[in-house]
Every structure is written in C-alpha cells, then in structure tokens.
JSON list of C-alpha atoms in Angstrom, two decimals:
[
{"chain": "Q", "resi": 55, "resn": "MET", "atom": "CA", "xyz": [70.32, 91.86, 105.90]},
{"chain": "Q", "resi": 56, "resn": "ALA", "atom": "CA", "xyz": [72.75, 93.63, 103.59]},
{"chain": "Q", "resi": 57, "resn": "THR", "atom": "CA", "xyz": [71.12, 95.97, 101.10]},
{"chain": "Q", "resi": 58, "resn": "LYS", "atom": "CA", "xyz": [74.01, 96.10, 98.63]},
{"chain": "Q", "resi": 59, "resn": "ALA", "atom": "CA", "xyz": [75.93, 93.18, 97.16]},
{"chain": "Q", "resi": 60, "resn": "GLN", "atom": "CA", "xyz": [79.27, 94.45, 98.41]},
{"chain": "Q", "resi": 61, "resn": "HIS", "atom": "CA", "xyz": [77.98, 94.33, 101.99]},
{"chain": "Q", "resi": 62, "resn": "GLY", "atom": "CA", "xyz": [76.84, 90.69, 101.87]},
{"chain": "Q", "resi": 63, "resn": "LYS", "atom": "CA", "xyz": [78.64, 87.95, 103.76]},
{"chain": "Q", "resi": 64, "resn": "HIS", "atom": "CA", "xyz": [79.93, 86.28, 100.59]},
{"chain": "Q", "resi": 65, "resn": "TYR", "atom": "CA", "xyz": [81.52, 89.48, 99.32]},
{"chain": "Q", "resi": 66, "resn": "ARG", "atom": "CA", "xyz": [83.10, 90.78, 102.51]},
{"chain": "Q", "resi": 67, "resn": "HIS", "atom": "CA", "xyz": [86.44, 89.04, 101.89]},
{"chain": "Q", "resi": 68, "resn": "VAL", "atom": "CA", "xyz": [86.77, 90.15, 98.26]},
{"chain": "Q", "resi": 69, "resn": "PRO", "atom": "CA", "xyz": [88.22, 93.62, 99.01]},
{"chain": "Q", "resi": 70, "resn": "GLU", "atom": "CA", "xyz": [90.91, 91.99, 101.15]},
{"chain": "Q", "resi": 71, "resn": "LEU", "atom": "CA", "xyz": [91.77, 89.61, 98.32]},
{"chain": "Q", "resi": 72, "resn": "LEU", "atom": "CA", "xyz": [91.93, 92.45, 95.81]},
{"chain": "Q", "resi": 73, "resn": "ARG", "atom": "CA", "xyz": [94.37, 94.36, 97.98]},
{"chain": "Q", "resi": 74, "resn": "THR", "atom": "CA", "xyz": [96.46, 91.25, 98.56]},
{"chain": "Q", "resi": 75, "resn": "LEU", "atom": "CA", "xyz": [96.69, 90.57, 94.82]},
{"chain": "Q", "resi": 76, "resn": "ARG", "atom": "CA", "xyz": [97.81, 94.13, 94.17]},
{"chain": "Q", "resi": 77, "resn": "GLU", "atom": "CA", "xyz": [100.37, 94.07, 96.96]},
{"chain": "Q", "resi": 78, "resn": "GLU", "atom": "CA", "xyz": [101.75, 90.69, 95.87]},
{"chain": "Q", "resi": 79, "resn": "ALA", "atom": "CA", "xyz": [102.23, 92.18, 92.40]},
{"chain": "Q", "resi": 80, "resn": "ALA", "atom": "CA", "xyz": [104.12, 95.08, 94.04]},
{"chain": "Q", "resi": 81, "resn": "LEU", "atom": "CA", "xyz": [101.77, 97.64, 92.48]},
{"chain": "Q", "resi": 82, "resn": "THR", "atom": "CA", "xyz": [100.56, 100.87, 94.00]},
{"chain": "Q", "resi": 83, "resn": "GLN", "atom": "CA", "xyz": [96.89, 101.76, 93.72]},
{"chain": "Q", "resi": 84, "resn": "ARG", "atom": "CA", "xyz": [97.83, 104.34, 91.09]},
{"chain": "Q", "resi": 85, "resn": "GLU", "atom": "CA", "xyz": [99.83, 101.81, 89.04]},
{"chain": "Q", "resi": 86, "resn": "LEU", "atom": "CA", "xyz": [96.99, 99.30, 89.12]},
{"chain": "Q", "resi": 87, "resn": "GLY", "atom": "CA", "xyz": [94.51, 102.02, 88.17]},
{"chain": "Q", "resi": 88, "resn": "ASP", "atom": "CA", "xyz": [96.69, 103.03, 85.22]},
{"chain": "Q", "resi": 89, "resn": "ALA", "atom": "CA", "xyz": [96.92, 99.38, 84.12]},
{"chain": "Q", "resi": 90, "resn": "VAL", "atom": "CA", "xyz": [93.13, 98.95, 84.07]},
{"chain": "Q", "resi": 91, "resn": "GLY", "atom": "CA", "xyz": [92.31, 102.45, 82.82]},
{"chain": "Q", "resi": 92, "resn": "ARG", "atom": "CA", "xyz": [90.73, 103.66, 86.05]},
{"chain": "Q", "resi": 93, "resn": "PRO", "atom": "CA", "xyz": [91.70, 106.33, 88.59]},
{"chain": "Q", "resi": 94, "resn": "GLN", "atom": "CA", "xyz": [93.44, 105.50, 91.86]},
{"chain": "Q", "resi": 95, "resn": "SER", "atom": "CA", "xyz": [90.22, 106.35, 93.70]},
{"chain": "Q", "resi": 96, "resn": "TRP", "atom": "CA", "xyz": [88.43, 103.50, 91.89]},
{"chain": "Q", "resi": 97, "resn": "VAL", "atom": "CA", "xyz": [91.08, 101.04, 93.11]},
{"chain": "Q", "resi": 98, "resn": "HIS", "atom": "CA", "xyz": [90.76, 102.43, 96.64]},
{"chain": "Q", "resi": 99, "resn": "ASN", "atom": "CA", "xyz": [86.96, 102.08, 96.58]},
{"chain": "Q", "resi": 100, "resn": "CYS", "atom": "CA", "xyz": [87.24, 98.48, 95.38]},
{"chain": "Q", "resi": 101, "resn": "GLU", "atom": "CA", "xyz": [89.76, 97.59, 98.09]},
{"chain": "Q", "resi": 102, "resn": "THR", "atom": "CA", "xyz": [87.70, 99.17, 100.86]},
{"chain": "Q", "resi": 103, "resn": "GLY", "atom": "CA", "xyz": [84.40, 97.62, 99.81]},
{"chain": "Q", "resi": 104, "resn": "ASN", "atom": "CA", "xyz": [82.83, 100.92, 98.81]},
{"chain": "Q", "resi": 105, "resn": "ARG", "atom": "CA", "xyz": [82.48, 99.60, 95.28]},
{"chain": "Q", "resi": 106, "resn": "ARG", "atom": "CA", "xyz": [81.61, 96.09, 94.12]},
{"chain": "Q", "resi": 107, "resn": "VAL", "atom": "CA", "xyz": [83.85, 94.49, 91.51]},
{"chain": "Q", "resi": 108, "resn": "ASP", "atom": "CA", "xyz": [82.12, 92.44, 88.81]},
{"chain": "Q", "resi": 109, "resn": "ILE", "atom": "CA", "xyz": [83.68, 89.43, 87.10]},
{"chain": "Q", "resi": 110, "resn": "GLY", "atom": "CA", "xyz": [84.93, 91.44, 84.12]},
{"chain": "Q", "resi": 111, "resn": "GLU", "atom": "CA", "xyz": [86.64, 93.92, 86.42]},
{"chain": "Q", "resi": 112, "resn": "LEU", "atom": "CA", "xyz": [88.11, 91.06, 88.44]},
{"chain": "Q", "resi": 113, "resn": "ARG", "atom": "CA", "xyz": [89.58, 89.70, 85.22]},
{"chain": "Q", "resi": 114, "resn": "MET", "atom": "CA", "xyz": [91.16, 93.10, 84.45]},
{"chain": "Q", "resi": 115, "resn": "TRP", "atom": "CA", "xyz": [92.50, 93.26, 88.01]},
{"chain": "Q", "resi": 116, "resn": "CYS", "atom": "CA", "xyz": [94.02, 89.79, 87.72]},
{"chain": "Q", "resi": 117, "resn": "ASP", "atom": "CA", "xyz": [95.55, 90.57, 84.33]},
{"chain": "Q", "resi": 118, "resn": "ALA", "atom": "CA", "xyz": [97.11, 93.76, 85.73]},
{"chain": "Q", "resi": 119, "resn": "CYS", "atom": "CA", "xyz": [98.53, 91.77, 88.65]},
{"chain": "Q", "resi": 120, "resn": "SER", "atom": "CA", "xyz": [99.72, 88.96, 86.34]},
{"chain": "Q", "resi": 121, "resn": "VAL", "atom": "CA", "xyz": [97.66, 86.31, 88.11]},
{"chain": "Q", "resi": 122, "resn": "ASP", "atom": "CA", "xyz": [95.27, 83.75, 86.67]},
{"chain": "Q", "resi": 123, "resn": "LEU", "atom": "CA", "xyz": [91.58, 84.54, 87.12]},
{"chain": "Q", "resi": 124, "resn": "VAL", "atom": "CA", "xyz": [90.56, 80.92, 87.75]},
{"chain": "Q", "resi": 125, "resn": "LYS", "atom": "CA", "xyz": [93.34, 80.43, 90.31]},
{"chain": "Q", "resi": 126, "resn": "THR", "atom": "CA", "xyz": [92.24, 83.64, 92.01]},
{"chain": "Q", "resi": 127, "resn": "ILE", "atom": "CA", "xyz": [88.66, 82.41, 92.26]},
{"chain": "Q", "resi": 128, "resn": "ARG", "atom": "CA", "xyz": [89.87, 79.07, 93.62]},
{"chain": "Q", "resi": 129, "resn": "ARG", "atom": "CA", "xyz": [92.00, 80.94, 96.14]},
{"chain": "Q", "resi": 130, "resn": "TYR", "atom": "CA", "xyz": [88.96, 82.90, 97.28]},
{"chain": "Q", "resi": 131, "resn": "LEU", "atom": "CA", "xyz": [86.87, 79.75, 97.60]},
{"chain": "Q", "resi": 132, "resn": "LYS", "atom": "CA", "xyz": [89.59, 77.93, 99.53]},
{"chain": "Q", "resi": 133, "resn": "LEU", "atom": "CA", "xyz": [89.97, 80.79, 101.98]},
{"chain": "Q", "resi": 134, "resn": "HIS", "atom": "CA", "xyz": [86.38, 81.96, 102.25]},
{"chain": "Q", "resi": 135, "resn": "GLY", "atom": "CA", "xyz": [84.17, 79.41, 100.52]}
]
C-alpha cells in the first residue's frame, strides 16, 4: 500500500500528464515555473512524482499551458480513469 498520495495507483499517471501538458505548450520547466511563480525544481518534482500537485496547483499549471482545467481532468479520466 502506498504511504503517500503521489505514490497511489490513481495518481501515478498525473506526473506524465503534467509533463505532456507542458511539452504540448512548448514550455521549458523553467518557463512554466516562472509562469506559476515557482522554481524549475518544483516543476521537475511535480513531473517526476516527487511532489503531489493539488487542484489549485493543477489549475495554475493548466493556465500557464493555456489549457482548460476541466478538459484536462476529462483527458486524465479518459486515459486513466
């Protein structure tokens, strides 16, 4: 059993989605970090699953990548629901 939320089976595909969103927006980790007011290392930790992203942070991520939050959640559910 996973001891942290980011290691659970329902979260394991989120880091992959975060990276895909960033790459589709043609942003570097540093550019995304600047857009959300966080360092590049924070972006890296989110994309590698070392840090869990909450819904508010996901919204910031989506805004920085110019994608709709609801569509992103639907995309996740379609792929990994």
